[in-house]
mmCIF file of C-alpha atoms in Angstrom:
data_model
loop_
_atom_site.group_PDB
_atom_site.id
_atom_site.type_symbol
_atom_site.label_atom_id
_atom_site.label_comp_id
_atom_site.label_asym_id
_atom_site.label_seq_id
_atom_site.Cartn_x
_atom_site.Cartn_y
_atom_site.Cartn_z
ATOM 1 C CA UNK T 23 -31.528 32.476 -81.006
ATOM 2 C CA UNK T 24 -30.476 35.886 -79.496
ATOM 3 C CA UNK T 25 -32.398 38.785 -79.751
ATOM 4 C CA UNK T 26 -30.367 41.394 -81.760
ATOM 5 C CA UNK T 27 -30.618 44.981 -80.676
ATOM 6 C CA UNK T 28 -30.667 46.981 -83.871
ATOM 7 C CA UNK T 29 -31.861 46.869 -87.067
ATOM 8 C CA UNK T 30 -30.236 49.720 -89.256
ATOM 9 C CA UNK T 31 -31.938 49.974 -92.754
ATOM 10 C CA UNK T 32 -30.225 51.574 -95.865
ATOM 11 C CA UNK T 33 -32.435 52.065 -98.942
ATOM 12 C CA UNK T 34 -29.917 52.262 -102.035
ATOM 13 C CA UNK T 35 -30.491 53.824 -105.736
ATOM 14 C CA UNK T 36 -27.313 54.437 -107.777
ATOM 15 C CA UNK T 37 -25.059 54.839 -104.124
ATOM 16 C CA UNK T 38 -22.024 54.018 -105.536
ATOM 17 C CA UNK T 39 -20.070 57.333 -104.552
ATOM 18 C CA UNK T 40 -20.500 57.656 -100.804
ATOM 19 C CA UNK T 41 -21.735 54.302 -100.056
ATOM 20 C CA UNK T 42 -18.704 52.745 -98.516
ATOM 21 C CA UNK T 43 -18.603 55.459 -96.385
ATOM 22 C CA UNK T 44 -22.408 54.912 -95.091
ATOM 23 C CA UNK T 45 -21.349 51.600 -94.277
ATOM 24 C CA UNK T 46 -17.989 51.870 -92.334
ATOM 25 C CA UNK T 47 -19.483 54.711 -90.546
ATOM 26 C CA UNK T 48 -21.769 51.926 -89.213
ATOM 27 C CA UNK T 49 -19.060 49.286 -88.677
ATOM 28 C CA UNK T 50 -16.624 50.583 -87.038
ATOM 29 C CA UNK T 51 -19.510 51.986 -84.341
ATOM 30 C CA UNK T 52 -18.156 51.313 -80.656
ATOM 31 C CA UNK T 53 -21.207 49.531 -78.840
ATOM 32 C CA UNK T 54 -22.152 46.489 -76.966
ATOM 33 C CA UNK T 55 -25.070 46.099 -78.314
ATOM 34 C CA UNK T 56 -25.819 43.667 -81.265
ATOM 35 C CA UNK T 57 -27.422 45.048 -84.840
ATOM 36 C CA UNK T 58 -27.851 43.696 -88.193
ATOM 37 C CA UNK T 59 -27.506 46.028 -91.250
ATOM 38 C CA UNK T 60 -30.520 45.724 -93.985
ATOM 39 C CA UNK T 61 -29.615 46.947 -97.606
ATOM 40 C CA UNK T 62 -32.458 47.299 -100.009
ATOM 41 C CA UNK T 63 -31.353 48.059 -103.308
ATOM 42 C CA UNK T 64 -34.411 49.623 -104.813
ATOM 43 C CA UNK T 65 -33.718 49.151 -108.556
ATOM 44 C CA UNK T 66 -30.217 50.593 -108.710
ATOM 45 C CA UNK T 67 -28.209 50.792 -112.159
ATOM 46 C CA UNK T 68 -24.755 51.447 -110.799
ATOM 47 C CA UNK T 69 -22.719 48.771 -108.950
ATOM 48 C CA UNK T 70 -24.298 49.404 -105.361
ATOM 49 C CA UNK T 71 -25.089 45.838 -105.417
ATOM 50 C CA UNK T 72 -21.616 44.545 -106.173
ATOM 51 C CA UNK T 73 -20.184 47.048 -103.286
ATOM 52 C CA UNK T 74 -22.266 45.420 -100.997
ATOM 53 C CA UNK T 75 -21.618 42.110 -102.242
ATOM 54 C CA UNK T 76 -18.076 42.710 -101.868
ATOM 55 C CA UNK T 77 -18.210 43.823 -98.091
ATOM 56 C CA UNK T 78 -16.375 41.192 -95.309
ATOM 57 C CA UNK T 79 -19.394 41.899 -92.613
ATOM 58 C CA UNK T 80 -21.517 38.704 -91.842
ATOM 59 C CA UNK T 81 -24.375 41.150 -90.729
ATOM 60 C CA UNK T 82 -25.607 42.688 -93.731
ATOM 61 C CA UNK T 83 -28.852 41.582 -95.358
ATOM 62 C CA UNK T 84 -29.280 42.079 -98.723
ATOM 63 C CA UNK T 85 -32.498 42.451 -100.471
ATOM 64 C CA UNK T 86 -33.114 43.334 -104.360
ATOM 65 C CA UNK T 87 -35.972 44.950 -105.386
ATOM 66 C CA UNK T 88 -37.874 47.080 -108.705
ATOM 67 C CA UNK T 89 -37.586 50.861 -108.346
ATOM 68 C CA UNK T 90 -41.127 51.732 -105.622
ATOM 69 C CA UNK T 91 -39.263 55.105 -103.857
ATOM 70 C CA UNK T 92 -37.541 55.445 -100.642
ATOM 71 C CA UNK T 93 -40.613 54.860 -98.394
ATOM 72 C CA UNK T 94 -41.234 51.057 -100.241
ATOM 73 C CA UNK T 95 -37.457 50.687 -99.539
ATOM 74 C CA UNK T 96 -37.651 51.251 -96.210
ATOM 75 C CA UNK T 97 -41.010 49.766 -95.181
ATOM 76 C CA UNK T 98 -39.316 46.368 -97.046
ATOM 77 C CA UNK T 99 -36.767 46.885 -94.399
ATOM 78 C CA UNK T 100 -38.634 47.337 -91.337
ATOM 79 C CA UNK T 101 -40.523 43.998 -92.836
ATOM 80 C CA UNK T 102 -37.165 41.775 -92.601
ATOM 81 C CA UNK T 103 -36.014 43.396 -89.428
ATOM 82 C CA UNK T 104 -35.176 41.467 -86.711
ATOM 83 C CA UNK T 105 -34.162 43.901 -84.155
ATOM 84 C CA UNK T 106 -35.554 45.083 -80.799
ATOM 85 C CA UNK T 107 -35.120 48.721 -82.404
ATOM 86 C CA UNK T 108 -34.821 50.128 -85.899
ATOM 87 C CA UNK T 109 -32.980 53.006 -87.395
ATOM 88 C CA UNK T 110 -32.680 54.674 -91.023
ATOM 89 C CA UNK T 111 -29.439 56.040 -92.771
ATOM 90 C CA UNK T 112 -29.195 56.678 -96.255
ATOM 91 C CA UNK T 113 -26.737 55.559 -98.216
ATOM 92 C CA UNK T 114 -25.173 58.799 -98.725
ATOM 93 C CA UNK T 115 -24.755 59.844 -95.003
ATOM 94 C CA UNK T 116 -22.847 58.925 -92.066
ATOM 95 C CA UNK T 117 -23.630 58.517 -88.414
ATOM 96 C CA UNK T 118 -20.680 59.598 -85.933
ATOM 97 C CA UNK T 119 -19.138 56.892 -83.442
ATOM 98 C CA UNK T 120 -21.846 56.490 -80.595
ATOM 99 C CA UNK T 121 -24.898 56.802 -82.551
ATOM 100 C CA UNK T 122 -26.170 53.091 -82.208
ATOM 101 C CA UNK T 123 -24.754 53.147 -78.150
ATOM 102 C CA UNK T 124 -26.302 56.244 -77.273
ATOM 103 C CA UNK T 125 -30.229 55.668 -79.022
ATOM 104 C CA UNK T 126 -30.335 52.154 -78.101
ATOM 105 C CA UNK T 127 -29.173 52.800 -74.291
ATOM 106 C CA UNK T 128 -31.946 55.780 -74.426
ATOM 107 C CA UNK T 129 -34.778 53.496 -75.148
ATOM 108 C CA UNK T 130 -33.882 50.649 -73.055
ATOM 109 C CA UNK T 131 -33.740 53.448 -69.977
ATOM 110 C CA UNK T 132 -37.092 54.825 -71.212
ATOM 111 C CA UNK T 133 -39.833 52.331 -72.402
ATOM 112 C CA UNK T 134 -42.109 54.900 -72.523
ATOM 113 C CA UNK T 135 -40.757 56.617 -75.515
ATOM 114 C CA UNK T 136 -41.536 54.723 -78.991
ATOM 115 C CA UNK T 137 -38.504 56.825 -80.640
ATOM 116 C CA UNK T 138 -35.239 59.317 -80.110
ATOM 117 C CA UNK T 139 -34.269 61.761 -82.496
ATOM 118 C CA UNK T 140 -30.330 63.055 -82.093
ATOM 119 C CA UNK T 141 -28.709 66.373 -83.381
ATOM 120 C CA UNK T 142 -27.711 67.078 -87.065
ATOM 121 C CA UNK T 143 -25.154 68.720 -89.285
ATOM 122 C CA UNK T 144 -25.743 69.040 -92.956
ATOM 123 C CA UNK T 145 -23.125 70.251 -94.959
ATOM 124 C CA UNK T 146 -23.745 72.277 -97.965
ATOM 125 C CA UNK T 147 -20.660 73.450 -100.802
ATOM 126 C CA UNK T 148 -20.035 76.907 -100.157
ATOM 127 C CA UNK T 149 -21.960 77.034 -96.893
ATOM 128 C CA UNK T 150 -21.340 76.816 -92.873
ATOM 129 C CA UNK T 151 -22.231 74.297 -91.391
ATOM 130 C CA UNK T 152 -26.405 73.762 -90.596
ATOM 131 C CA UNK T 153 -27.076 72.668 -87.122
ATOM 132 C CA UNK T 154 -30.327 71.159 -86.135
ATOM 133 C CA UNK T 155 -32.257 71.790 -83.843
ATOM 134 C CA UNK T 156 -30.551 75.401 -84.189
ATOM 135 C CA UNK T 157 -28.914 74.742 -80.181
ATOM 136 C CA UNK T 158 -26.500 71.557 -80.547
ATOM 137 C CA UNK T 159 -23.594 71.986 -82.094
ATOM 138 C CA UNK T 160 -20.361 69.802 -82.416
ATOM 139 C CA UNK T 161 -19.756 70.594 -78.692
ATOM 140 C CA UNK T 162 -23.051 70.710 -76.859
ATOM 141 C CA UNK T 163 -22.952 69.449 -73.481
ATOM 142 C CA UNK T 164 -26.683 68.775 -72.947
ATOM 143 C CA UNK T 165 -28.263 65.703 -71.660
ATOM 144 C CA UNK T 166 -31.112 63.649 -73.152
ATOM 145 C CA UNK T 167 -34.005 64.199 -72.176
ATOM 146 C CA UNK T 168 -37.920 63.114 -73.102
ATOM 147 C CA UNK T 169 -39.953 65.502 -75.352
ATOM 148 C CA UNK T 170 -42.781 67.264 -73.131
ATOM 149 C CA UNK T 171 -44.740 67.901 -76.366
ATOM 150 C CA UNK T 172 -43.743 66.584 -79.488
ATOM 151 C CA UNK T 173 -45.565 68.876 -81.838
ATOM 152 C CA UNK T 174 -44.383 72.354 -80.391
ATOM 153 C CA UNK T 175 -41.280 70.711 -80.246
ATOM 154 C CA UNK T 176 -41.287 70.131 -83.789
ATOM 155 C CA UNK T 177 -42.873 73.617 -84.600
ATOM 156 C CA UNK T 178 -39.823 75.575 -82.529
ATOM 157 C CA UNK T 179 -37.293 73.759 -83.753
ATOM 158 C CA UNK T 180 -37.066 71.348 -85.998
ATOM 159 C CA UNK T 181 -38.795 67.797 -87.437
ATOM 160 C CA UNK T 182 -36.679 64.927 -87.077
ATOM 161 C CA UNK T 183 -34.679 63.624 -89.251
ATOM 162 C CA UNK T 184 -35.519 60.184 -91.167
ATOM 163 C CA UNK T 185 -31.856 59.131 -90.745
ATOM 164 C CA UNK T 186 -31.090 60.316 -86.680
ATOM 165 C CA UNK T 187 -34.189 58.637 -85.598
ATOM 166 C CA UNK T 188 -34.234 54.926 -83.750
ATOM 167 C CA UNK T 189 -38.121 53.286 -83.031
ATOM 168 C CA UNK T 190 -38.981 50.756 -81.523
ATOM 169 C CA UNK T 191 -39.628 47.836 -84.445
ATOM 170 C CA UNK T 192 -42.796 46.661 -82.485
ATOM 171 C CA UNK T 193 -44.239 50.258 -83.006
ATOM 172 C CA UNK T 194 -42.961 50.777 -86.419
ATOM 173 C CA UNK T 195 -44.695 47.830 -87.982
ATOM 174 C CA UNK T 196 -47.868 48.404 -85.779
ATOM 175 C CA UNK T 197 -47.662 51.974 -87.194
ATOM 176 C CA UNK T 198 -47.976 50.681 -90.915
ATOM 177 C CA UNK T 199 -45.087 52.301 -91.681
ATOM 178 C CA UNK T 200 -44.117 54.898 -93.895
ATOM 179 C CA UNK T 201 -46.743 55.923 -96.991
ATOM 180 C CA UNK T 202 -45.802 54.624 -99.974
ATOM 181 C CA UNK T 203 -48.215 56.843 -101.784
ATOM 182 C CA UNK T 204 -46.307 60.400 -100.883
ATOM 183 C CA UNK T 205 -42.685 60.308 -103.126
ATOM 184 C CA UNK T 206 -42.641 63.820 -101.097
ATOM 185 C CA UNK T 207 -42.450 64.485 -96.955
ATOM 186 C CA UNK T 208 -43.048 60.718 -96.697
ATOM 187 C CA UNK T 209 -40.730 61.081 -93.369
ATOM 188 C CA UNK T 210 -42.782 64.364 -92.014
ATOM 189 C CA UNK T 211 -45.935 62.432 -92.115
ATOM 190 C CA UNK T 212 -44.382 59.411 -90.791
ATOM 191 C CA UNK T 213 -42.979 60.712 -87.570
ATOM 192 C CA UNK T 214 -46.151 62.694 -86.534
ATOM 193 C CA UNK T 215 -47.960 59.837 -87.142
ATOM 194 C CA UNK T 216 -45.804 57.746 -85.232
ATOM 195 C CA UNK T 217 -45.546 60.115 -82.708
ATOM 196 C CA UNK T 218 -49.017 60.115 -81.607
ATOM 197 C CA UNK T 219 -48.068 56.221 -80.441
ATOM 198 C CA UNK T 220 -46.016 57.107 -77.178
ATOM 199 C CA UNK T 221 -43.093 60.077 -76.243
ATOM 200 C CA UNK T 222 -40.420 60.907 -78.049
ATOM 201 C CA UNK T 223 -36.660 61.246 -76.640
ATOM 202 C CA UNK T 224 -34.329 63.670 -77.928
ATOM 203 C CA UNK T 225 -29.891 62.724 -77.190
ATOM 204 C CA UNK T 226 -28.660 66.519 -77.893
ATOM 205 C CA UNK T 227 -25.238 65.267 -79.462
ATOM 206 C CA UNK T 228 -24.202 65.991 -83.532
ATOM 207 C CA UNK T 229 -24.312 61.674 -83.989
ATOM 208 C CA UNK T 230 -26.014 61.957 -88.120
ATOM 209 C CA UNK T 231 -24.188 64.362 -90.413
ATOM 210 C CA UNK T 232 -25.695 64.882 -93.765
ATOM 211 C CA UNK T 233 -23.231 65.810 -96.689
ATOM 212 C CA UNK T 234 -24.314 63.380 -99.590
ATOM 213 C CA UNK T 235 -26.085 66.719 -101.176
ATOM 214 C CA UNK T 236 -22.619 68.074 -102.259
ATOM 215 C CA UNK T 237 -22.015 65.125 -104.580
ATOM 216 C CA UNK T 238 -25.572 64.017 -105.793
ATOM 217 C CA UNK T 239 -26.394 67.126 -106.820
ATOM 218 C CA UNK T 240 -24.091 67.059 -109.380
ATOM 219 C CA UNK T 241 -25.529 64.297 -110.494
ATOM 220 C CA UNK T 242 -29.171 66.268 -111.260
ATOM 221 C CA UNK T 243 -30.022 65.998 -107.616
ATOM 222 C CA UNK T 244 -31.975 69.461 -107.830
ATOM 223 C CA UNK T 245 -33.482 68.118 -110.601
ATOM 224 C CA UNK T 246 -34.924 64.620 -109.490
ATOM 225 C CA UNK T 247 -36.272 66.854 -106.196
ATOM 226 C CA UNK T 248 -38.043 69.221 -108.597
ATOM 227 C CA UNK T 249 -39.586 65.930 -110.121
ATOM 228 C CA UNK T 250 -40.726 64.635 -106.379
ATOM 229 C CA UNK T 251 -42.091 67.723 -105.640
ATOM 230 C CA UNK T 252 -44.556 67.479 -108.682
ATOM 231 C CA UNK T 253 -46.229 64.587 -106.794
ATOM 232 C CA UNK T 254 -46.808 66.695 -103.359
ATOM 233 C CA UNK T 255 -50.145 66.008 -101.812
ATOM 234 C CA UNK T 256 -52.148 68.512 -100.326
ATOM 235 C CA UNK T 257 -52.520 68.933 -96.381
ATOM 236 C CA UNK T 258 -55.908 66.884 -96.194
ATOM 237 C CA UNK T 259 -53.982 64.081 -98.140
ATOM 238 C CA UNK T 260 -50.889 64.456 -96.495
ATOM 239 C CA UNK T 261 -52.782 64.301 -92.819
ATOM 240 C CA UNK T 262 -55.407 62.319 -93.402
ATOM 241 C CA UNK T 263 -53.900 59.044 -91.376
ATOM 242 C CA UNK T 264 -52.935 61.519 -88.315
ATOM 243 C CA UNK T 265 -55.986 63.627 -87.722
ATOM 244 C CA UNK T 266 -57.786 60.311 -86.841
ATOM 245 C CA UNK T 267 -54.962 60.024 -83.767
ATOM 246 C CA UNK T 268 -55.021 63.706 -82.878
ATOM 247 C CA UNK T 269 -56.540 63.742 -79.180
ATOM 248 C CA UNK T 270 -58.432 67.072 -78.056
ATOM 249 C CA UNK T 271 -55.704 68.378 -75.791
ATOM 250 C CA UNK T 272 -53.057 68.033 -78.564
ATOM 251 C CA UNK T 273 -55.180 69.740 -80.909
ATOM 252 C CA UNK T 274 -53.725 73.467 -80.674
ATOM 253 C CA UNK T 275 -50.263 72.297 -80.586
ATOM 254 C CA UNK T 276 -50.703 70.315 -83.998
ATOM 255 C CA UNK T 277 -52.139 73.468 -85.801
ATOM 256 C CA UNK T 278 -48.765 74.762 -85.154
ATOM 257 C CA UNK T 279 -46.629 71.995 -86.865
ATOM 258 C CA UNK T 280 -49.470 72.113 -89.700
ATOM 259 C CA UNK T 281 -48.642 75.517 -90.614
ATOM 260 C CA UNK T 282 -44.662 73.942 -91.000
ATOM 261 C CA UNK T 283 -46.114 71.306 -93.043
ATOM 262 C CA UNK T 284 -48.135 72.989 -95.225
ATOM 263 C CA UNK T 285 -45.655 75.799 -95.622
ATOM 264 C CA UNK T 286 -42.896 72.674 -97.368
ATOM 265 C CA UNK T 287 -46.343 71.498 -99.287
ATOM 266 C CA UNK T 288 -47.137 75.000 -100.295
ATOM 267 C CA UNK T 289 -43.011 75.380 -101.984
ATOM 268 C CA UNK T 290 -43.972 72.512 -103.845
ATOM 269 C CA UNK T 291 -46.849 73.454 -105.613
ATOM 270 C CA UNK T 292 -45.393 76.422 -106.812
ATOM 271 C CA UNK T 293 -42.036 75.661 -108.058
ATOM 272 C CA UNK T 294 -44.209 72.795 -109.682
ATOM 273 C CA UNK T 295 -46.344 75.516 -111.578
ATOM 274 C CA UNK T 296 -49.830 74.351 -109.345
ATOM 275 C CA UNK T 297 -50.385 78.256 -108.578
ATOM 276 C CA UNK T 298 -53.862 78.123 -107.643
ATOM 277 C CA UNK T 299 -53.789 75.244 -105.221
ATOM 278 C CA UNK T 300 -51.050 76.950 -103.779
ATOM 279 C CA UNK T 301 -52.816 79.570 -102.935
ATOM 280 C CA UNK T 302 -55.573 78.052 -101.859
ATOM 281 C CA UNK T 303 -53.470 75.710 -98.761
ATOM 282 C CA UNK T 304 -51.922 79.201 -98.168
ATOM 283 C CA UNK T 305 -55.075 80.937 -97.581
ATOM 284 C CA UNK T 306 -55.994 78.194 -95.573
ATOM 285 C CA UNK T 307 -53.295 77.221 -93.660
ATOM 286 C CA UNK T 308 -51.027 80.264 -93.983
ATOM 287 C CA UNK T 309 -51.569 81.957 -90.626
ATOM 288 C CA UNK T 310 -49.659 79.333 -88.947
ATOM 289 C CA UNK T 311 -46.846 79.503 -91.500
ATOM 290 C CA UNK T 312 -43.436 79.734 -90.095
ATOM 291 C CA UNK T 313 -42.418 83.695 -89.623
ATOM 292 C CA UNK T 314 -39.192 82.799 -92.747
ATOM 293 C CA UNK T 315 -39.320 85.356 -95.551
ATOM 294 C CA UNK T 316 -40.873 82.895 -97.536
ATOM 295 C CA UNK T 317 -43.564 82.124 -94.883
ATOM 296 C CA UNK T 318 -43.921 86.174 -95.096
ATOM 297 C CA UNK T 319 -43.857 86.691 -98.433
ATOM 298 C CA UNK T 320 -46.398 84.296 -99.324
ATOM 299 C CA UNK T 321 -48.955 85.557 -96.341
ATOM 300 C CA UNK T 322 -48.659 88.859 -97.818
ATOM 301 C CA UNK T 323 -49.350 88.060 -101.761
ATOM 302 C CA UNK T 324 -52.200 85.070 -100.994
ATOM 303 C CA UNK T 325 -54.907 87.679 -100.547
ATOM 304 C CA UNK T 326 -54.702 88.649 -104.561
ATOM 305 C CA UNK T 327 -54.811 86.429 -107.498
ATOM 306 C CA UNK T 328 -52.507 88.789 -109.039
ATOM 307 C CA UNK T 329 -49.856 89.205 -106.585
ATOM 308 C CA UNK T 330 -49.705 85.776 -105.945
ATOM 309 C CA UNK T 331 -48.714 84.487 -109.169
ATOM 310 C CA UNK T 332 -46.249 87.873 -109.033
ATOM 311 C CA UNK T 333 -44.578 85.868 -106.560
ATOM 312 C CA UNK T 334 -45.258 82.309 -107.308
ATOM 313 C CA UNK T 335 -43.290 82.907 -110.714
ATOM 314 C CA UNK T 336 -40.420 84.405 -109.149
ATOM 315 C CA UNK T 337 -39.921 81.428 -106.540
ATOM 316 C CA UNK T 338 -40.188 79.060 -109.327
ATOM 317 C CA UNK T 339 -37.905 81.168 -111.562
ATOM 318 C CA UNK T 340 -35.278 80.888 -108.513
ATOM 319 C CA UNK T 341 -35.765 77.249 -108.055
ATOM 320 C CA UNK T 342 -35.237 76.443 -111.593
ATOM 321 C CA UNK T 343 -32.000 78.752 -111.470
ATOM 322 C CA UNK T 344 -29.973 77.778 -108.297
#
């Protein structure tokens, strides 16, 4: 039996509107390379099942399941994958024509790296185009090239995204995969955990857009991410796996994505009403907060009881209200 190249893995939950989409995006992919697509339906209510049922593709794999969250979904994938490599989309994305070509050729040319990230768009109603990292855009001419150091990386530009990322599937199960535990930056923890397994490549090319936002939200998107927030760890829960992997030299580096981390952790707790643990990751973490106005705002008002609820009541106010 051949050896197939790719295994792309879709968790699905009520992806009736932009699911077809997801899925031709995939098929009509230009590539040599073999891949089997892996849809876990993780409880949905809506006729995502009978969608995929209905699809004409011999390589889809189709597995039902109770509602356990997106990282259940996905390590359930990575379980029945059969590929050399494995790769994420949601079901309310798309991948441009060369994604599978271009990460797959990358890691064949470099066995050193366990993973390569690509360039993003997301899309928002009423808003440019968001580009990340913040220098590809549609036309960016850059080549690929191998991450030097994967944390300030991350710090200077940008984490990776859970659905422009392709691992190696030998790593990825070795890894554990994703923690089913956090219903909130489930993919942050995942890739700097899995990043402390080998290098990381980067393919400077806009190959994952990210649009799905402009229709889910108005189904109580906002909502349901106010909800996941609620069950955001703190940072000694959230990096309690990694820390064991973190080598001296790397060390000063990682401080520098925790402060990202724990900034997003932070967000949560507030617009969740959990002022006073807020406060307290801020005044522990909060030096090495990204230099945002929110990063800035919060550095300023940690130092008072007072002035941090002041401002912990207007972010949540603003949340509530957008």
């Amino acid at each position: 039996m051949l050896q197939i190249d790719l295994s792309v893995i879709i968790p699905v939950y009520n992806a009736v509107p932009l699911l077809e989409r997801c899925l031709n995006s995939i098929f009509i992919q230009t590539t040599q390379y073999s891949y089997e697509v892996i849809l876990v339906d993780d409880g949905s209510t809506d006729n995502s099942v009978e969608v995929i049922k209905a699809r004409p593709e011999r390589n889809i794999v189709l597995h039902q399941q109770s509602n356990a969250g997106p990282a259940a979904a996905r390590n359930k994938g990575m379980e029945l994958a059969k590929g050399k490599y494995v790769a994420f989309i949601d079901a309310d994305d798309y991948w441009n024509d060369g994604y599978i070509e271009q990460t797959v050729q990358f890691l064949e040319e470099h066995v050193r790296c366990v993973a390569v990230s690509v360039g993003c768009k997301s899309i928002s109603f009423g808003n440019p185009p968001c580009y990340c990292p913040a220098f590809v855009n549609d036309n960016s001419k850059f080549s690929a090239f191998v991450i030097d150091d994967f944390f300030t990386y991350w710090a200077e530009h940008c984490v990776p995204g859970t659905c422009s990322t392709t691992i190696r599937t030998d790593v990825a199960k070795a890894s554990g995969g994703m923690r089913r535990d956090l219903r909130i930056t489930e993919d942050y923890e995942y890739w700097l955990y899995l990043s402390t397994f080998g290098k990381w490549g980067f393919i400077p090319k806009i190959l994952y857009v990210s649009d799905g936002g402009i229709v889910t939200q108005k189904q109580g998107h906002v909502k349901k991410d106010i909800e996941r927030a609620r069950k955001s760890p703190d940072m000694a829960d959230f990096e309690k796996r990694i820390i064991k992997r973190i080598t001296e030299v790397d060390a000063k580096n990682y401080i520098k994505v925790r402060g990202r981390v724990s900034r997003v952790l932070v967000y949560s707790h507030v617009i969740t009403g959990r002022f006073s643990l807020g406060r307290k990751e801020a005044l522990c973490y909060g030096e090495h907060f990204p230099k945002d106005k929110i990063g800035i705002l919060m550095n300023i008002a940690k130092y008072t009881a007072f002035t941090w609820w002041c401002l912990a009541y207007m972010l949540r106010w603003r949340e509530y209200h957008r």
